[in-house]
Coordinates of N, CA and C in Angstrom, one line a residue:
M614 N -110.1 4.8 43.3 CA -109.6 5.9 44.2 C -108.5 6.6 43.5
P615 N -108.2 7.9 43.9 CA -107.2 8.7 43.2 C -105.8 8.2 43.5
H616 N -104.9 8.6 42.6 CA -103.5 8.5 42.8 C -103.0 7.0 43.0
H617 N -103.7 6.2 42.2 CA -103.3 4.8 42.2 C -103.1 4.4 40.7
S618 N -102.3 3.4 40.4 CA -102.1 3.0 39.0 C -103.4 2.3 38.5
A619 N -104.2 1.8 39.3 CA -105.5 1.2 38.9 C -106.5 1.3 40.0
P620 N -107.8 1.3 39.6 CA -108.8 1.5 40.7 C -108.9 0.3 41.6
H621 N -109.4 0.5 42.8 CA -109.7 -0.6 43.6 C -110.7 -0.1 44.7
P622 N -111.4 -1.0 45.3 CA -112.3 -0.6 46.4 C -111.6 0.1 47.5
A623 N -112.3 0.8 48.4 CA -111.7 1.5 49.5 C -110.7 0.6 50.3
A624 N -109.6 1.2 50.7 CA -108.7 0.5 51.5 C -109.3 0.1 52.8
P625 N -108.8 -1.0 53.5 CA -109.4 -1.5 54.7 C -109.4 -0.4 55.7
Q626 N -110.6 -0.4 56.4 CA -110.7 0.6 57.4 C -110.3 0.1 58.8
Q627 N -109.8 0.9 59.6 CA -109.5 0.6 61.0 C -110.6 0.9 61.9
P628 N -110.9 0.0 62.9 CA -112.0 0.3 63.8 C -111.7 1.5 64.7
P629 N -112.7 2.2 65.3 CA -112.4 3.3 66.1 C -111.5 2.9 67.3
S630 N -110.7 3.9 67.7 CA -109.8 3.6 68.8 C -110.5 3.3 70.0
A631 N -109.9 2.3 70.8 CA -110.6 1.9 72.0 C -110.4 3.0 73.1
A632 N -111.3 3.1 74.0 CA -111.3 4.0 75.1 C -110.0 3.7 76.0
P633 N -109.5 4.7 76.6 CA -108.3 4.5 77.5 C -108.4 3.4 78.5
D634 N -109.6 3.2 79.0 CA -109.8 2.1 80.0 C -110.2 0.8 79.3
A635 N -110.1 0.7 78.0 CA -110.4 -0.5 77.3 C -109.3 -0.8 76.3
P636 N -108.2 -1.3 76.7 CA -107.1 -1.5 75.8 C -107.4 -2.5 74.7
D637 N -106.7 -2.4 73.6 CA -106.8 -3.3 72.5 C -106.2 -4.6 72.8
D638 N -107.1 -5.6 73.1 CA -106.6 -6.9 73.5 C -105.8 -7.6 72.3
S639 N -106.3 -7.4 71.1 CA -105.6 -8.0 70.0 C -104.2 -7.5 69.8
A640 N -104.1 -6.2 70.0 CA -102.7 -5.6 69.8 C -101.8 -6.1 70.9
A641 N -102.4 -6.2 72.2 CA -101.6 -6.6 73.3 C -101.1 -8.1 73.1
A642 N -102.0 -8.8 72.4 CA -101.7 -10.2 72.2 C -100.8 -10.5 70.9
G643 N -100.5 -9.4 70.3 CA -99.6 -9.5 69.0 C -100.4 -10.1 67.9
I644 N -101.7 -9.9 67.8 CA -102.5 -10.5 66.7 C -102.6 -9.4 65.6
R645 N -102.2 -9.9 64.4 CA -102.3 -9.0 63.3 C -103.7 -8.9 62.7
R646 N -104.1 -7.6 62.4 CA -105.4 -7.5 61.7 C -105.3 -8.0 60.3
P647 N -106.3 -8.5 59.7 CA -106.2 -9.0 58.4 C -106.1 -7.9 57.4
D648 N -105.4 -8.1 56.3 CA -105.4 -7.2 55.2 C -106.6 -7.3 54.3
L649 N -107.5 -6.3 54.3 CA -108.8 -6.5 53.6 C -108.6 -6.4 52.0
R650 N -107.5 -5.9 51.6 CA -107.4 -5.6 50.1 C -107.5 -6.9 49.3
P651 N -106.8 -8.0 49.6 CA -107.0 -9.2 48.7 C -108.4 -9.7 48.7
F652 N -109.1 -9.5 49.8 CA -110.5 -10.0 49.9 C -111.4 -9.1 49.0
M653 N -111.2 -7.8 49.1 CA -112.1 -6.9 48.2 C -111.6 -7.0 46.7
A654 N -110.4 -7.3 46.5 CA -109.9 -7.5 45.1 C -110.7 -8.6 44.4
A655 N -111.1 -9.6 45.2 CA -111.8 -10.8 44.7 C -113.3 -10.5 44.5
F656 N -113.7 -9.2 44.6 CA -115.1 -8.8 44.4 C -115.1 -7.8 43.3
P657 N -115.1 -8.3 42.0 CA -115.0 -7.4 40.9 C -116.2 -6.4 40.9
T658 N -115.9 -5.2 40.3 CA -116.9 -4.1 40.3 C -116.8 -3.4 38.9
G659 N -117.7 -2.5 38.7 CA -117.5 -1.6 37.6 C -116.6 -0.5 38.0
V660 N -116.3 0.4 37.1 CA -115.3 1.5 37.3 C -116.0 2.8 37.0
S661 N -115.8 3.7 37.9 CA -116.4 5.0 37.8 C -115.4 6.2 37.9
I662 N -115.8 7.3 37.5 CA -115.1 8.6 37.8 C -116.0 9.6 38.4
V663 N -115.6 10.1 39.6 CA -116.4 11.1 40.3 C -115.8 12.5 39.8
T664 N -116.7 13.4 39.4 CA -116.3 14.7 38.9 C -117.1 15.7 39.6
T665 N -116.5 16.9 39.8 CA -117.1 18.1 40.4 C -116.4 19.3 39.9
L666 N -117.0 20.5 40.2 CA -116.4 21.8 39.9 C -116.2 22.6 41.2
D667 N -115.1 23.3 41.3 CA -114.9 24.2 42.4 C -115.6 25.5 42.2
S668 N -115.4 26.4 43.1 CA -116.1 27.7 43.1 C -115.6 28.5 41.9
G669 N -114.5 28.2 41.4 CA -114.0 28.9 40.2 C -114.3 28.2 38.9
A670 N -115.1 27.2 38.9 CA -115.5 26.4 37.8 C -114.4 25.6 37.2
S671 N -113.4 25.3 38.0 CA -112.4 24.4 37.5 C -112.8 22.9 37.9
P672 N -112.6 22.0 36.9 CA -113.0 20.6 37.2 C -112.0 19.8 38.0
H673 N -112.6 18.9 38.8 CA -111.8 18.0 39.6 C -112.4 16.6 39.5
G674 N -111.6 15.6 39.6 CA -112.2 14.2 39.5 C -111.2 13.1 39.8
L675 N -111.7 12.0 40.1 CA -110.9 10.8 40.5 C -111.6 9.5 40.1
T676 N -110.8 8.5 39.9 CA -111.3 7.1 39.6 C -111.7 6.5 40.9
C677 N -112.9 5.8 40.9 CA -113.5 5.2 42.1 C -114.2 3.9 41.7
S678 N -113.9 2.9 42.4 CA -114.7 1.6 42.2 C -115.5 1.3 43.5
S679 N -115.4 2.1 44.5 CA -116.1 1.8 45.8 C -117.4 2.6 45.7
V680 N -118.4 2.0 45.0 CA -119.7 2.6 44.8 C -120.8 1.6 45.1
A681 N -121.9 2.1 45.7 CA -123.0 1.2 46.0 C -124.3 2.0 46.0
S682 N -125.4 1.3 45.7 CA -126.7 1.9 45.8 C -127.1 1.8 47.3
V683 N -127.9 2.7 47.8 CA -128.3 2.7 49.2 C -129.8 2.6 49.3
A684 N -130.6 3.3 48.5 CA -132.0 3.3 48.5 C -132.6 3.7 47.1
L685 N -133.8 3.1 46.8 CA -134.5 3.6 45.6 C -135.4 4.7 45.8
E686 N -135.8 5.0 47.0 CA -136.7 6.1 47.3 C -136.4 6.6 48.7
P687 N -135.7 7.8 48.8 CA -135.3 8.6 47.6 C -134.1 7.9 47.0
P688 N -133.8 8.1 45.7 CA -132.7 7.4 45.0 C -131.4 7.9 45.6
T689 N -130.7 7.0 46.2 CA -129.5 7.4 46.9 C -128.4 6.4 46.7
L690 N -127.2 6.9 46.6 CA -126.0 6.0 46.5 C -124.9 6.5 47.4
V691 N -123.9 5.7 47.5 CA -122.7 6.1 48.3 C -121.5 5.8 47.6
V692 N -120.5 6.7 47.7 CA -119.2 6.6 47.2 C -118.2 6.7 48.3
C693 N -117.1 5.9 48.4 CA -116.2 6.1 49.4 C -114.9 6.6 48.8
I694 N -114.4 7.7 49.4 CA -113.3 8.4 48.8 C -112.2 8.7 49.9
R695 N -110.9 8.6 49.4 CA -109.8 8.8 50.4 C -110.0 10.2 51.0
A696 N -109.8 10.2 52.4 CA -110.1 11.5 53.1 C -109.2 12.6 52.7
A697 N -108.0 12.3 52.3 CA -107.0 13.3 51.9 C -107.1 13.8 50.5
S698 N -108.1 13.3 49.8 CA -108.3 13.6 48.3 C -108.7 15.1 48.1
P699 N -108.0 15.9 47.3 CA -108.4 17.2 47.0 C -109.8 17.3 46.3
T700 N -110.1 16.2 45.5 CA -111.4 16.2 44.9 C -112.5 16.1 45.9
L701 N -112.3 15.3 47.0 CA -113.3 15.2 48.1 C -113.5 16.5 48.7
A702 N -112.4 17.3 49.0 CA -112.6 18.6 49.6 C -113.5 19.5 48.8
V703 N -113.3 19.5 47.4 CA -114.1 20.3 46.6 C -115.5 19.8 46.5
L704 N -115.7 18.5 46.4 CA -117.0 17.9 46.4 C -117.8 18.3 47.6
L705 N -117.2 18.2 48.8 CA -117.9 18.5 50.0 C -118.2 20.0 50.1
S706 N -117.3 20.9 49.6 CA -117.6 22.3 49.7 C -118.7 22.7 48.8
Q707 N -118.8 22.1 47.6 CA -119.8 22.5 46.6 C -121.1 21.7 46.9
G708 N -121.1 20.5 47.4 CA -122.3 19.8 47.7 C -122.9 19.0 46.6
H709 N -122.2 18.8 45.5 CA -122.7 18.0 44.4 C -121.6 17.5 43.5
F710 N -121.9 16.4 42.7 CA -121.0 15.8 41.9 C -121.7 15.0 40.8
A711 N -120.9 14.5 39.8 CA -121.4 13.6 38.8 C -120.7 12.3 39.0
L712 N -121.4 11.2 38.9 CA -120.8 9.8 38.9 C -120.9 9.3 37.5
N713 N -119.7 9.1 36.8 CA -119.6 8.7 35.5 C -119.2 7.2 35.5
L714 N -120.1 6.3 35.0 CA -119.8 4.9 34.9 C -119.1 4.6 33.5
L715 N -117.9 4.1 33.6 CA -117.0 3.9 32.4 C -117.4 2.7 31.5
H716 N -117.4 2.9 30.2 CA -117.6 1.8 29.3 C -116.2 1.1 29.1
E717 N -116.3 -0.1 28.5 CA -115.1 -1.0 28.4 C -114.0 -0.4 27.6
R718 N -114.2 0.6 26.8 CA -113.1 1.2 26.0 C -112.4 2.4 26.7
A719 N -112.8 2.6 28.0 CA -112.3 3.7 28.7 C -111.2 3.4 29.7
R720 N -110.5 2.3 29.6 CA -109.5 1.9 30.5 C -108.4 3.0 30.6
G721 N -108.0 3.6 29.5 CA -107.0 4.7 29.5 C -107.5 5.9 30.4
T722 N -108.7 6.2 30.3 CA -109.2 7.3 31.1 C -109.3 7.0 32.6
S723 N -109.6 5.7 32.9 CA -109.6 5.2 34.2 C -108.2 5.4 34.8
D724 N -107.2 4.9 34.1 CA -105.8 5.1 34.6 C -105.4 6.5 34.7
L725 N -105.8 7.4 33.7 CA -105.5 8.8 33.8 C -106.0 9.4 35.0
F726 N -107.3 9.2 35.4 CA -107.8 9.8 36.5 C -107.4 9.2 37.8
A727 N -106.9 8.0 37.8 CA -106.3 7.4 39.0 C -104.9 7.9 39.2
S728 N -104.3 8.4 38.2 CA -102.9 8.9 38.4 C -102.8 10.2 39.0
G729 N -103.9 11.0 39.0 CA -103.9 12.3 39.6 C -103.2 13.3 38.7
A730 N -103.0 13.0 37.4 CA -102.4 13.9 36.5 C -103.1 15.3 36.5
P731 N -102.4 16.4 36.6 CA -103.1 17.7 36.7 C -103.8 18.1 35.4
D732 N -103.4 17.5 34.3 CA -104.0 17.9 33.0 C -105.1 16.9 32.6
R733 N -105.6 16.1 33.5 CA -106.5 15.0 33.1 C -107.8 15.5 32.4
F734 N -108.3 16.6 32.8 CA -109.5 17.1 32.1 C -109.1 17.7 30.7
D735 N -107.9 18.2 30.5 CA -107.5 18.6 29.2 C -107.3 17.5 28.2
R736 N -107.1 16.3 28.7 CA -106.9 15.1 27.9 C -108.2 14.3 27.8
T737 N -109.3 14.8 28.3 CA -110.5 14.0 28.2 C -111.7 14.9 27.7
E738 N -112.6 14.3 26.9 CA -113.7 15.1 26.4 C -114.8 15.1 27.5
W739 N -115.3 16.3 27.8 CA -116.3 16.4 28.8 C -117.2 17.6 28.5
R740 N -118.4 17.6 29.1 CA -119.3 18.8 28.9 C -120.0 18.9 30.2
L741 N -120.7 20.0 30.4 CA -121.4 20.3 31.6 C -122.9 20.7 31.2
P742 N -123.7 19.7 31.1 CA -125.1 20.0 30.8 C -125.8 20.9 31.9
L743 N -126.8 21.6 31.5 CA -127.6 22.4 32.5 C -128.1 21.5 33.6
G744 N -127.8 22.0 34.8 CA -128.2 21.2 36.0 C -127.3 20.0 36.4
A745 N -126.2 19.9 35.7 CA -125.3 18.7 36.0 C -124.6 18.9 37.4
G746 N -124.4 17.8 38.1 CA -123.7 17.8 39.3 C -122.2 18.0 39.2
G747 N -121.7 17.7 38.0 CA -120.2 17.8 37.6 C -120.1 17.5 36.2
P748 N -118.8 17.5 35.7 CA -118.6 17.2 34.3 C -119.0 15.8 33.9
H749 N -119.7 15.7 32.7 CA -120.0 14.5 32.1 C -118.9 14.1 31.1
L750 N -118.4 12.9 31.3 CA -117.3 12.4 30.4 C -118.0 11.8 29.2
T751 N -118.2 12.6 28.2 CA -119.1 12.2 27.1 C -118.5 11.0 26.3
E752 N -117.2 10.9 26.1 CA -116.7 9.8 25.3 C -116.4 8.6 26.1
D753 N -116.4 8.6 27.4 CA -115.9 7.5 28.2 C -117.0 6.9 29.1
A754 N -118.1 7.6 29.3 CA -119.1 7.0 30.2 C -120.3 6.5 29.5
H755 N -120.8 5.3 30.0 CA -122.0 4.8 29.4 C -123.2 5.2 30.2
A756 N -123.0 5.8 31.4 CA -124.1 6.3 32.2 C -123.5 7.3 33.2
V757 N -124.3 8.3 33.5 CA -124.0 9.3 34.4 C -125.1 9.6 35.4
A758 N -124.8 9.8 36.6 CA -125.7 10.1 37.7 C -125.3 11.5 38.2
D759 N -126.2 12.5 38.2 CA -126.0 13.8 38.8 C -126.5 13.7 40.3
C760 N -125.6 14.0 41.2 CA -125.9 13.8 42.6 C -125.7 15.0 43.5
A761 N -126.5 15.0 44.6 CA -126.4 16.1 45.6 C -126.0 15.4 47.0
V762 N -125.0 15.9 47.6 CA -124.6 15.3 48.9 C -125.6 15.5 50.0
V763 N -126.0 14.4 50.7 CA -126.9 14.6 51.7 C -126.4 14.2 53.1
R764 N -125.2 13.5 53.1 CA -124.6 13.0 54.4 C -123.2 12.5 54.1
T765 N -122.3 12.7 55.1 CA -121.0 12.1 55.0 C -120.7 11.4 56.3
V766 N -119.9 10.4 56.2 CA -119.4 9.6 57.4 C -117.9 9.4 57.2
A767 N -117.1 9.9 58.1 CA -115.7 9.8 58.0 C -115.3 8.5 58.9
F768 N -114.5 7.7 58.3 CA -114.1 6.5 59.0 C -112.7 6.0 58.6
G769 N -111.8 5.9 59.5 CA -110.4 5.6 59.1 C -109.9 6.6 58.1
D770 N -109.3 6.1 57.0 CA -108.7 7.0 56.0 C -109.6 7.3 54.9
H771 N -110.9 7.0 55.0 CA -111.8 7.3 53.9 C -113.1 8.0 54.4
T772 N -113.8 8.6 53.5 CA -115.1 9.3 53.8 C -116.1 8.7 52.9
A773 N -117.2 8.2 53.5 CA -118.4 7.7 52.8 C -119.3 8.9 52.5
V774 N -119.5 9.1 51.2 CA -120.4 10.3 50.8 C -121.7 9.7 50.3
F775 N -122.8 10.0 51.0 CA -124.1 9.6 50.6 C -124.7 10.7 49.8
A776 N -125.3 10.4 48.7 CA -125.8 11.4 47.8 C -127.2 11.0 47.2
E777 N -128.1 12.0 47.0 CA -129.3 11.7 46.4 C -129.2 12.0 44.9
V778 N -129.7 11.1 44.1 CA -129.5 11.2 42.6 C -130.7 12.0 42.0
G779 N -130.4 13.1 41.3 CA -131.4 14.0 40.8 C -131.7 13.6 39.3
R780 N -130.7 13.0 38.6 CA -130.9 12.7 37.2 C -129.9 11.6 36.8
V781 N -130.4 10.7 35.9 CA -129.6 9.7 35.4 C -129.6 9.7 33.9
T782 N -128.5 9.7 33.3 CA -128.4 9.7 31.8 C -127.7 8.4 31.4
V783 N -128.3 7.6 30.6 CA -127.8 6.3 30.2 C -127.8 6.2 28.7
R784 N -126.7 5.5 28.1 CA -126.6 5.2 26.8 C -127.3 3.8 26.5
D785 N -127.8 3.7 25.3 CA -128.3 2.4 24.9 C -127.1 1.4 24.8
D786 N -127.4 0.1 25.1 CA -126.5 -1.0 24.9 C -125.1 -0.7 25.7
P787 N -125.2 -0.5 27.0 CA -124.0 -0.3 27.8 C -123.1 -1.5 27.8
Q788 N -121.8 -1.2 27.8 CA -120.8 -2.3 27.9 C -119.8 -1.8 29.0
P789 N -120.0 -2.1 30.2 CA -119.2 -1.6 31.4 C -117.8 -2.1 31.3
L790 N -116.9 -1.2 31.9 CA -115.6 -1.6 32.2 C -115.6 -2.2 33.6
L791 N -114.9 -3.4 33.7 CA -114.9 -4.1 35.0 C -113.5 -4.1 35.6
Y792 N -113.4 -4.3 36.9 CA -112.1 -4.3 37.6 C -112.2 -5.3 38.8
G793 N -111.2 -6.2 38.9 CA -111.1 -7.1 40.0 C -109.8 -7.8 39.9
L794 N -109.3 -8.3 41.0 CA -108.1 -9.1 41.1 C -106.9 -8.3 40.5
R795 N -107.0 -6.9 40.7 CA -106.0 -6.0 40.2 C -105.8 -6.0 38.7
R796 N -106.9 -6.3 38.0 CA -106.8 -6.1 36.5 C -108.2 -5.8 35.9
Y797 N -108.2 -5.3 34.7 CA -109.4 -4.9 34.1 C -110.0 -6.2 33.3
A798 N -111.3 -6.1 33.1 CA -112.0 -7.1 32.2 C -113.1 -6.3 31.5
L799 N -113.5 -7.0 30.3 CA -114.5 -6.4 29.5 C -115.9 -7.1 29.7
W800 N -116.9 -6.3 29.8 CA -118.3 -6.8 30.0 C -118.7 -7.7 28.8
S801 N -118.3 -7.2 27.6 CA -118.7 -8.0 26.4 C -118.1 -9.4 26.4
E802 N -116.9 -9.5 26.9 CA -116.3 -10.8 26.9 C -116.9 -11.7 28.0
A803 N -117.2 -11.1 29.2 CA -117.8 -11.8 30.3 C -119.2 -12.2 29.9
A804 N -119.9 -11.4 29.2 CA -121.3 -11.7 28.9 C -121.4 -12.7 27.7
S805 N -120.3 -12.9 27.0 CA -120.4 -13.8 25.9 C -120.2 -15.3 26.3
A806 N -119.9 -15.5 27.6 CA -119.7 -16.9 28.0 C -121.1 -17.6 28.0
P807 N -121.1 -18.9 27.6 CA -122.4 -19.6 27.5 C -123.1 -19.6 28.9
P808 N -124.4 -19.5 28.9 CA -125.1 -19.6 30.2 C -125.1 -21.0 30.8
P809 N -125.3 -21.1 32.1 CA -125.4 -22.4 32.7 C -126.5 -23.2 32.1
A810 N -126.4 -24.5 32.1 CA -127.4 -25.4 31.5 C -128.8 -25.2 32.2
A811 N -128.8 -24.9 33.4 CA -130.1 -24.8 34.1 C -130.5 -23.3 34.4
A812 N -130.1 -22.5 33.4 CA -130.4 -21.1 33.6 C -131.8 -20.8 33.7
L813 N -132.2 -19.9 34.5 CA -133.6 -19.5 34.7 C -134.1 -18.7 33.5
P814 N -135.4 -18.8 33.2 CA -135.9 -18.1 32.0 C -135.8 -16.6 32.2
A815 N -135.5 -15.9 31.1 CA -135.3 -14.4 31.2 C -136.6 -13.8 31.7
V816 N -136.4 -12.7 32.5 CA -137.5 -11.9 33.0 C -137.5 -10.6 32.3
P817 N -138.5 -10.2 31.6 CA -138.5 -8.9 30.9 C -138.1 -7.8 31.9
L818 N -137.3 -6.9 31.4 CA -136.9 -5.7 32.1 C -137.8 -4.6 32.0
V819 N -138.4 -4.1 33.1 CA -139.3 -2.9 33.0 C -138.5 -1.7 33.3
R820 N -138.4 -0.8 32.4 CA -137.7 0.4 32.5 C -138.6 1.6 32.8
P821 N -138.1 2.6 33.6 CA -138.8 3.8 33.9 C -138.9 4.6 32.6
A822 N -139.9 5.5 32.6 CA -140.1 6.4 31.5 C -138.8 7.2 31.3
A823 N -138.5 7.4 30.0 CA -137.2 8.2 29.7 C -137.4 9.1 28.6
T824 N -136.7 10.2 28.5 CA -136.7 11.1 27.4 C -135.4 11.0 26.6
A825 N -135.5 11.1 25.3 CA -134.3 10.9 24.5 C -133.6 12.2 24.4
E826 N -132.3 12.2 24.5 CA -131.4 13.3 24.2 C -130.2 12.9 23.4
G827 N -130.3 13.0 22.1 CA -129.3 12.5 21.2 C -129.2 11.0 21.3
G828 N -128.1 10.4 21.6 CA -127.9 9.0 21.6 C -128.1 8.4 23.0
T829 N -128.6 9.3 23.9 CA -128.7 8.8 25.3 C -130.2 9.0 25.8
R830 N -130.5 8.3 26.9 CA -131.8 8.5 27.5 C -131.6 9.1 28.9
V831 N -132.4 10.1 29.2 CA -132.3 10.8 30.5 C -133.5 10.4 31.3
I832 N -133.2 9.8 32.5 CA -134.3 9.3 33.4 C -134.4 10.3 34.6
R833 N -135.6 10.8 34.8 CA -135.7 11.8 35.9 C -136.7 11.2 37.0

């Protein structure tokens, strides 16, 4: 999420306000709602940066770890963004964005975009391929999805943005940046741990057809 020293899943959401004739019994009883942040911090995730362009072609972006797939057909994902985020306002007005998944050497870029620094795009290498939903962070992302907004749901202090993926660009041998328990971790280190003694046999991975573009593969 933007404007934080490090990324984390969406802040805990508050349930809708009760109707006037249905008072909040928990509040009346002095019961404290649980803080969801420690719970979600114990669920490590990858780290992404959401990017988009405004009507004047100026780039906007933020760090986000609240990302999930929704459906394979049509290919749809959801990102949860702070409702007051300027990037969210631009994203919704333009209707499209790019989701950049960061590799493990991109911790500095993750922190930069989480800080909200106004010059973050000046300090990051990016390009805008034809048909892209937003800037591609060419030096920091191991995969990029170009997305079109199809639905939004506002809840509490965040907005869930559902988007259909029009194109995916992936690099060979991805090494994702991980985040959990309020600290970063490297995929290469996590993957180097010895497998369990009773590990299941490996299942061959079937990949969709892809076209090569330089050192990346574009899946449509």
